[in-house]
Coordinates of C-alpha atoms in Angstrom, one line a residue:
M14 CA 0.4 -0.3 0.5
G15 CA 3.4 1.8 0.6
N16 CA 3.8 2.5 -3.6
R17 CA 0.2 4.1 -4.0
R18 CA 0.1 7.2 -6.3
V19 CA -0.9 10.5 -5.4
V20 CA -2.5 12.6 -7.7
I21 CA -4.8 16.2 -7.1
T22 CA -8.1 16.5 -9.0
G23 CA -9.2 19.8 -7.5
M24 CA -8.7 22.8 -5.7
G25 CA -10.3 25.2 -4.6
G26 CA -9.4 29.1 -2.7
I27 CA -9.8 31.6 -0.9
C28 CA -8.1 34.5 0.0
A29 CA -6.9 38.6 -0.7
L30 CA -6.0 37.6 -4.1
G31 CA -9.4 35.9 -5.1
G32 CA -13.0 34.0 -4.3
N33 CA -11.9 31.1 -5.6
A34 CA -8.7 29.5 -6.8
A35 CA -8.8 30.4 -10.2
D36 CA -8.6 34.0 -10.0
I37 CA -6.0 33.6 -7.3
W38 CA -4.0 31.9 -9.7
T39 CA -4.9 34.7 -12.4
S40 CA -4.0 37.5 -9.3
M41 CA -0.8 35.4 -9.2
K42 CA 0.3 35.7 -12.6
E43 CA -0.8 38.6 -12.6
G44 CA 1.5 39.8 -10.7
R45 CA -1.6 41.6 -8.0
S46 CA -1.5 43.6 -4.9
G47 CA -3.8 42.1 -2.0
C48 CA -2.2 44.4 0.6
R49 CA -5.2 46.5 1.7
P50 CA -6.4 48.9 4.4
L51 CA -7.5 47.0 7.6
V52 CA -11.3 46.5 7.9
I53 CA -11.2 45.1 11.2
E54 CA -12.2 47.4 14.5
K55 CA -8.6 49.1 15.0
R56 CA -8.6 50.1 18.4
D57 CA -4.9 51.3 18.8
L58 CA -3.5 48.5 15.8
K59 CA -0.1 50.4 15.2
T60 CA -0.9 48.3 11.8
N61 CA -3.4 49.2 9.3
I62 CA -2.4 47.3 6.5
G63 CA -3.1 43.9 5.8
C64 CA -4.1 41.2 3.0
N65 CA -8.3 41.3 3.6
I66 CA -10.3 38.5 1.8
V67 CA -12.3 40.4 -0.4
D68 CA -14.4 38.4 -2.3
Y69 CA -16.4 36.0 0.2
P70 CA -20.0 35.4 -1.1
E71 CA -22.9 37.3 -0.9
D72 CA -24.1 33.7 0.7
D73 CA -21.4 31.2 1.2
G74 CA -24.1 28.2 1.3
I75 CA -23.6 26.9 5.2
E76 CA -26.8 26.2 6.5
K77 CA -27.8 28.5 10.0
R78 CA -27.6 26.0 12.5
Q79 CA -24.3 24.1 11.2
G80 CA -22.5 28.4 11.3
M81 CA -23.2 29.1 14.3
T82 CA -21.6 27.1 15.9
M83 CA -17.8 28.4 13.2
S84 CA -15.9 30.8 13.4
F85 CA -15.2 32.4 9.6
I86 CA -12.0 30.2 9.5
S87 CA -13.9 27.7 9.6
R88 CA -15.7 29.3 6.6
I89 CA -13.5 30.0 4.5
A90 CA -12.4 26.0 4.7
V91 CA -15.8 24.8 4.2
I92 CA -15.5 27.4 0.9
A93 CA -12.2 26.1 -0.8
A94 CA -12.9 22.7 0.7
R95 CA -16.3 22.6 -1.4
E96 CA -14.9 24.2 -4.8
A97 CA -12.2 21.5 -4.6
M98 CA -15.0 19.1 -4.7
Q99 CA -17.5 20.6 -7.7
Q100 CA -12.9 21.2 -10.1
A101 CA -12.7 16.5 -8.3
G102 CA -15.9 15.9 -10.0
I103 CA -16.3 14.0 -6.8
S104 CA -19.4 12.8 -4.9
M105 CA -20.6 10.7 -2.5
D106 CA -23.3 9.2 -3.6
T107 CA -20.5 7.3 -5.6
T108 CA -17.4 8.1 -3.6
D109 CA -17.6 6.0 -0.7
P110 CA -17.9 8.0 2.0
R111 CA -15.9 5.5 4.5
R112 CA -12.8 5.6 2.6
T113 CA -13.2 9.9 1.8
G114 CA -11.8 12.2 4.7
S115 CA -10.1 16.1 5.2
V116 CA -7.4 17.3 6.5
V117 CA -6.9 21.0 7.9
G118 CA -4.0 22.7 8.5
V119 CA -4.2 25.6 11.0
G120 CA -1.3 28.1 12.3
T121 CA -3.5 29.0 15.4
F122 CA -7.5 28.5 15.5
G123 CA -10.8 30.5 15.8
T124 CA -9.6 33.4 16.9
D125 CA -12.4 35.9 15.8
A126 CA -13.8 33.7 18.7
L127 CA -11.8 34.2 21.2
D128 CA -11.2 37.7 20.7
E129 CA -15.4 37.8 20.6
A130 CA -15.3 36.3 23.9
Y131 CA -12.9 38.8 25.6
S132 CA -14.7 42.3 24.2
D133 CA -17.7 39.9 25.8
I134 CA -15.4 39.4 29.4
F135 CA -14.1 42.3 29.9
L136 CA -14.7 45.0 28.2
E137 CA -18.9 44.8 27.6
K138 CA -18.9 43.1 30.8
K139 CA -20.8 39.9 29.7
K140 CA -21.1 36.6 32.1
R141 CA -20.7 34.3 29.7
T142 CA -19.1 33.7 26.3
H143 CA -21.3 32.8 23.6
L144 CA -22.4 29.7 23.7
F145 CA -20.3 27.7 21.2
T146 CA -16.9 29.6 21.5
V147 CA -15.1 26.0 22.6
P148 CA -16.0 24.4 19.6
K149 CA -15.5 27.5 17.2
V150 CA -11.7 27.8 18.4
M151 CA -10.5 24.4 18.5
P152 CA -7.9 24.2 15.7
S153 CA -9.7 21.1 14.2
G154 CA -12.7 22.9 13.5
P155 CA -12.2 23.6 10.1
A156 CA -11.3 19.8 9.3
S157 CA -14.6 18.5 11.1
H158 CA -16.8 21.7 9.7
V159 CA -15.4 20.6 6.4
S160 CA -16.3 16.6 7.0
I161 CA -19.9 17.9 7.9
S162 CA -21.1 19.8 4.8
L163 CA -19.3 17.3 2.5
G164 CA -20.1 14.3 4.1
L165 CA -16.7 12.8 4.7
Q166 CA -16.7 10.0 7.5
G167 CA -13.3 8.9 6.6
P168 CA -9.6 10.0 8.4
V169 CA -10.8 13.2 10.0
F170 CA -8.6 15.7 11.7
G171 CA -6.7 18.6 11.7
V172 CA -2.8 19.7 12.0
S173 CA -0.9 22.8 13.7
S174 CA 2.5 23.2 13.3
A175 CA 2.4 27.4 13.0
C176 CA 3.3 28.9 9.4
A177 CA 4.4 24.5 8.0
S178 CA 0.5 23.9 9.0
G179 CA -0.4 23.6 5.6
N180 CA 2.4 21.4 3.9
H181 CA 1.6 18.6 7.2
A182 CA -1.6 17.9 6.4
F183 CA -0.8 17.9 2.8
A184 CA 1.6 15.1 3.7
S185 CA -0.7 13.9 6.0
A186 CA -3.2 13.3 3.8
I187 CA -0.8 11.5 1.5
D188 CA 0.5 9.1 3.8
Q189 CA -3.8 8.4 4.6
I190 CA -3.4 7.1 0.7
R191 CA -0.6 5.3 0.7
L192 CA -1.2 2.6 3.1
G193 CA -4.5 2.0 2.4
R194 CA -6.9 4.4 5.2
A195 CA -8.3 5.9 2.3
D196 CA -9.1 6.3 -1.1
V197 CA -9.8 10.0 -1.2
M198 CA -8.4 12.8 0.7
F199 CA -9.6 16.5 0.6
A200 CA -6.3 18.3 2.2
G201 CA -4.9 22.2 3.1
G202 CA -5.2 24.6 4.8
A203 CA -6.5 28.0 6.7
E204 CA -6.0 31.1 8.3
L205 CA -7.8 33.7 10.0
A206 CA -4.5 36.5 10.7
L207 CA -6.7 39.4 10.7
V208 CA -7.9 39.6 13.9
Y209 CA -7.2 42.5 17.4
G210 CA -5.5 39.7 18.7
P211 CA -3.6 38.1 16.6
L212 CA -2.5 41.6 15.1
K213 CA -0.7 43.0 19.0
A214 CA 0.7 40.2 19.7
W215 CA 2.5 40.4 15.8
E216 CA 3.4 43.8 16.5
A217 CA 5.0 43.1 19.3
L218 CA 7.5 40.9 17.3
R219 CA 8.2 43.4 15.6
V220 CA 8.5 41.7 11.8
L221 CA 5.7 43.8 10.1
A222 CA 5.7 45.4 7.0
R223 CA 5.6 48.6 7.5
S224 CA 3.8 49.4 3.5
E225 CA 4.0 46.5 1.6
C226 CA 6.0 42.4 1.2
R227 CA 9.2 42.6 -0.4
P228 CA 10.4 39.2 -0.4
F229 CA 14.2 38.4 -0.5
S230 CA 14.6 42.7 -2.6
A231 CA 17.8 43.9 0.1
D232 CA 15.4 46.3 1.4
R233 CA 12.7 44.2 2.7
D234 CA 11.1 44.8 6.8
G235 CA 9.0 42.5 7.3
L236 CA 6.0 40.2 6.6
M237 CA 2.5 41.2 5.0
L238 CA 0.2 38.5 7.7
G239 CA -3.4 37.6 5.0
D240 CA -6.7 35.9 6.0
G241 CA -7.4 32.7 3.3
A242 CA -7.7 29.3 3.1
A243 CA -6.7 26.4 0.2
I244 CA -7.4 22.5 0.0
L245 CA -7.0 20.2 -2.5
V246 CA -8.5 16.9 -3.3
L247 CA -5.9 14.3 -3.0
E248 CA -6.6 10.8 -4.1
S249 CA -5.1 7.7 -5.2
Y250 CA -4.4 7.1 -8.9
E251 CA -6.3 4.3 -9.6
H252 CA -8.9 5.8 -7.9
A253 CA -9.3 8.7 -9.6
K254 CA -8.7 6.7 -13.0
A255 CA -10.9 4.4 -11.9
R256 CA -13.8 7.1 -12.0
G257 CA -12.6 8.7 -15.0
A258 CA -11.3 12.3 -13.1
E259 CA -9.0 14.3 -14.9
I260 CA -6.2 14.7 -13.2
L261 CA -4.2 18.1 -12.7
A262 CA -1.2 16.9 -11.7
E263 CA 0.9 14.5 -8.8
I264 CA 2.5 14.2 -5.7
A265 CA 6.4 13.9 -6.6
G266 CA 7.2 13.7 -3.0
A267 CA 7.0 15.2 0.9
G268 CA 9.9 16.2 3.1
L269 CA 9.4 17.0 7.3
S270 CA 12.6 17.3 9.6
A271 CA 12.9 20.1 12.8
D272 CA 15.5 22.3 13.3
A273 CA 15.4 21.6 16.7
S274 CA 17.3 25.3 17.4
D275 CA 15.1 28.2 18.6
I276 CA 11.6 28.1 19.1
V277 CA 11.7 31.6 16.6
N278 CA 15.2 31.6 14.6
P279 CA 15.3 29.3 11.6
T280 CA 18.6 27.4 10.6
V281 CA 20.4 26.7 7.6
E282 CA 20.0 22.5 7.9
G283 CA 16.8 22.0 9.6
P284 CA 15.1 23.6 6.4
A285 CA 17.5 21.5 3.5
N286 CA 16.9 18.8 5.2
A287 CA 13.4 18.6 4.9
M288 CA 14.0 19.2 1.3
R289 CA 16.1 16.3 1.1
N290 CA 14.0 14.2 2.2
C291 CA 11.5 15.2 0.1
L292 CA 13.7 14.7 -2.7
E293 CA 14.7 11.2 -2.1
D294 CA 10.8 10.6 -1.9
A295 CA 9.7 11.1 -4.8
G296 CA 13.2 9.7 -6.1
I297 CA 14.1 12.6 -7.7
S298 CA 17.4 15.0 -8.8
A299 CA 17.5 18.9 -7.6
D300 CA 18.3 19.3 -11.0
Q301 CA 14.8 17.5 -11.8
V302 CA 13.0 20.1 -10.4
G303 CA 11.9 23.9 -11.8
Y304 CA 10.8 26.0 -9.4
I305 CA 10.2 26.3 -6.0
N306 CA 7.6 28.5 -4.0
A307 CA 9.6 29.6 -1.2
H308 CA 8.7 30.5 2.4
G309 CA 9.7 33.6 1.2
T310 CA 8.4 35.9 4.4
A311 CA 10.4 38.9 3.4
T312 CA 12.0 38.9 6.3
Q313 CA 15.6 38.8 7.3
A314 CA 16.5 36.2 8.5
N315 CA 13.5 33.9 6.7
D316 CA 15.5 34.7 3.6
K317 CA 18.6 34.6 3.8
T318 CA 18.8 31.3 6.1
E319 CA 16.5 30.2 3.0
T320 CA 18.9 31.1 0.1
R321 CA 21.5 29.5 1.7
A322 CA 19.1 25.9 2.6
I323 CA 18.3 25.6 -0.9
R324 CA 22.5 26.0 -2.2
D325 CA 23.1 23.8 -0.2
V326 CA 20.9 21.5 -1.3
F327 CA 20.7 22.4 -5.2
G328 CA 24.6 22.9 -5.3
A329 CA 24.8 23.5 -8.5
A330 CA 21.3 23.8 -9.9
A331 CA 20.6 26.2 -7.6
D332 CA 21.9 28.5 -10.1
K333 CA 19.4 27.3 -12.9
V334 CA 15.9 26.5 -10.5
A335 CA 12.8 30.1 -10.6
V336 CA 12.3 30.9 -7.7
S337 CA 9.1 32.9 -6.7
S338 CA 7.4 34.0 -3.1
T339 CA 4.0 34.6 -3.5
K340 CA 3.6 35.1 -0.7
S341 CA 4.8 39.0 -2.0
M342 CA 0.7 39.0 -2.7
H343 CA -1.8 36.9 -1.2
G344 CA 0.3 37.8 2.1
H345 CA 1.2 35.4 5.2
C346 CA -1.5 33.7 5.5
L347 CA -0.1 31.3 7.8
G348 CA -1.3 27.7 8.2
A349 CA -2.7 28.6 5.1
S350 CA -0.4 29.7 3.0
S351 CA 1.6 26.4 1.8
A352 CA -2.3 25.3 0.8
I353 CA -2.9 28.6 -1.5
E354 CA 0.9 28.0 -2.7
L355 CA 0.5 24.3 -3.6
I356 CA -1.6 25.9 -6.5
S357 CA 0.7 28.1 -8.3
C358 CA 2.5 25.1 -8.5
V359 CA -0.1 22.9 -9.3
N360 CA -0.1 25.3 -12.1
A361 CA 3.1 26.0 -13.3
V362 CA 3.4 22.0 -14.1
R363 CA 0.0 22.7 -16.0
E364 CA 1.0 25.5 -18.0
G365 CA 4.4 26.7 -18.4
V366 CA 4.3 30.2 -16.4
I367 CA 6.0 31.2 -12.6
A368 CA 4.2 33.3 -11.0
P369 CA 6.1 36.6 -9.6
T370 CA 7.7 38.0 -7.0
I371 CA 6.6 41.8 -6.9
N372 CA 7.8 44.8 -4.6
Y373 CA 11.5 43.6 -5.8
T374 CA 13.6 46.5 -5.8
T375 CA 17.2 45.7 -4.3
P376 CA 19.2 42.6 -4.9
D377 CA 20.1 41.6 -2.1
P378 CA 23.6 39.9 -2.4
D379 CA 22.8 37.1 0.1
C380 CA 19.8 36.2 -2.4
D381 CA 21.5 35.6 -4.5
L382 CA 19.0 33.1 -6.4
D383 CA 17.0 33.9 -9.8
I384 CA 13.4 34.7 -7.3
T385 CA 11.3 35.6 -10.8
P386 CA 11.0 39.6 -9.4
N387 CA 8.0 41.4 -10.4
E388 CA 7.0 39.6 -13.6
A389 CA 5.7 36.1 -14.7
R390 CA 8.1 33.8 -16.7
E391 CA 7.2 30.5 -19.6
R392 CA 8.5 28.3 -18.3
N393 CA 8.4 24.7 -19.2
V394 CA 8.5 23.1 -15.5
D395 CA 8.3 19.2 -15.3
V396 CA 8.6 19.8 -11.0
A397 CA 7.3 22.7 -8.7
M398 CA 8.1 22.3 -5.1
S399 CA 6.7 24.2 -1.6
N400 CA 8.5 25.3 0.7
A401 CA 6.9 26.2 4.6
F402 CA 9.4 26.6 7.5
A403 CA 7.5 27.6 10.8
F404 CA 8.3 29.0 14.6
G405 CA 9.3 26.1 16.5
G406 CA 11.4 25.3 14.2
T407 CA 9.4 22.0 12.2
N408 CA 9.4 22.5 7.8
A409 CA 8.0 20.4 5.6
V410 CA 8.0 20.1 1.5
V411 CA 6.0 18.9 -1.1
A412 CA 6.7 18.5 -4.4
V413 CA 4.5 17.9 -7.4
K414 CA 4.8 16.6 -10.8
K415 CA 3.7 17.0 -14.7
I416 CA 1.1 14.3 -15.1

């Protein structure tokens, strides 16, 4: 069972670049920025910009009773999952629900529900919180609500490993299929970062950009937070072929590692090990990778460290591989980032287009990669790799290949 091929048959997403996966990809190719003024109550926030969701549907189709128990993070996960399900042509009438599951990564949890609870208690002086605060803030809430909304009865669980959560969710879903526990898995990430409480905490870290996100540029000054979700349908190759599904790409491999060093400062060795493990799992060499969607947060430490890690793993091939950070457009959606970024990787191998790193102004000798500055580029790509490195020193890399 461990050798089962895993393919991607559907994609769904919602973030600052669009309300569906197709619009997100179009925005990426056109190099659009999702950075906008915040639309939340700012109170005493110094931060006034972020990558807000702007195309949320007027009617999200979520049943009222279920909606009462949902944080917004679960709502956007369900929206993305429904889109992915539709593209994949999956129906629980014809697919065994007991062999179909979901795993959704989150960096935090239902932060809007917790923020509301604290406001009710400490500002409004109410005696109790909302009845469903506990289920709203569960980190497993998005995965559970995807299961409830779509009728999935197979392996269902949440994953939380900060900014690597989306790729850890993909790796976990791949394992479920390879091990024969499921035929189909809805996997990805969701995040709600643009909430007062979390923003105050991020301000204290002093890593937020003042005006725009400029990954790998010498004048980069920090990351830009964003909200979003992306869910992809993963299934065994045999299952997809048997039902006549259109296969968008194949999972080449996944690699995981830990820095075992510092809770916030990245190492070179940890990310490098994750990339090596991914290449080994895929059974390919570094020079076969045509594109890397970098973690690329636009902090001074991350971009420099990631560059060194890529050079360590790729050697001479590091000068040939196309690299970009789409966080320059959709922002850092924390647990959802790598899920949104896999949309660009799948489309890179399908269309032969590398999404750009926008806002790039000044070369940095410590970031001497081909980072696809400012404009998309046409290039034949057989294998694309997505990097995700997180606080806590947890690293997850996923690669997809043309089929």
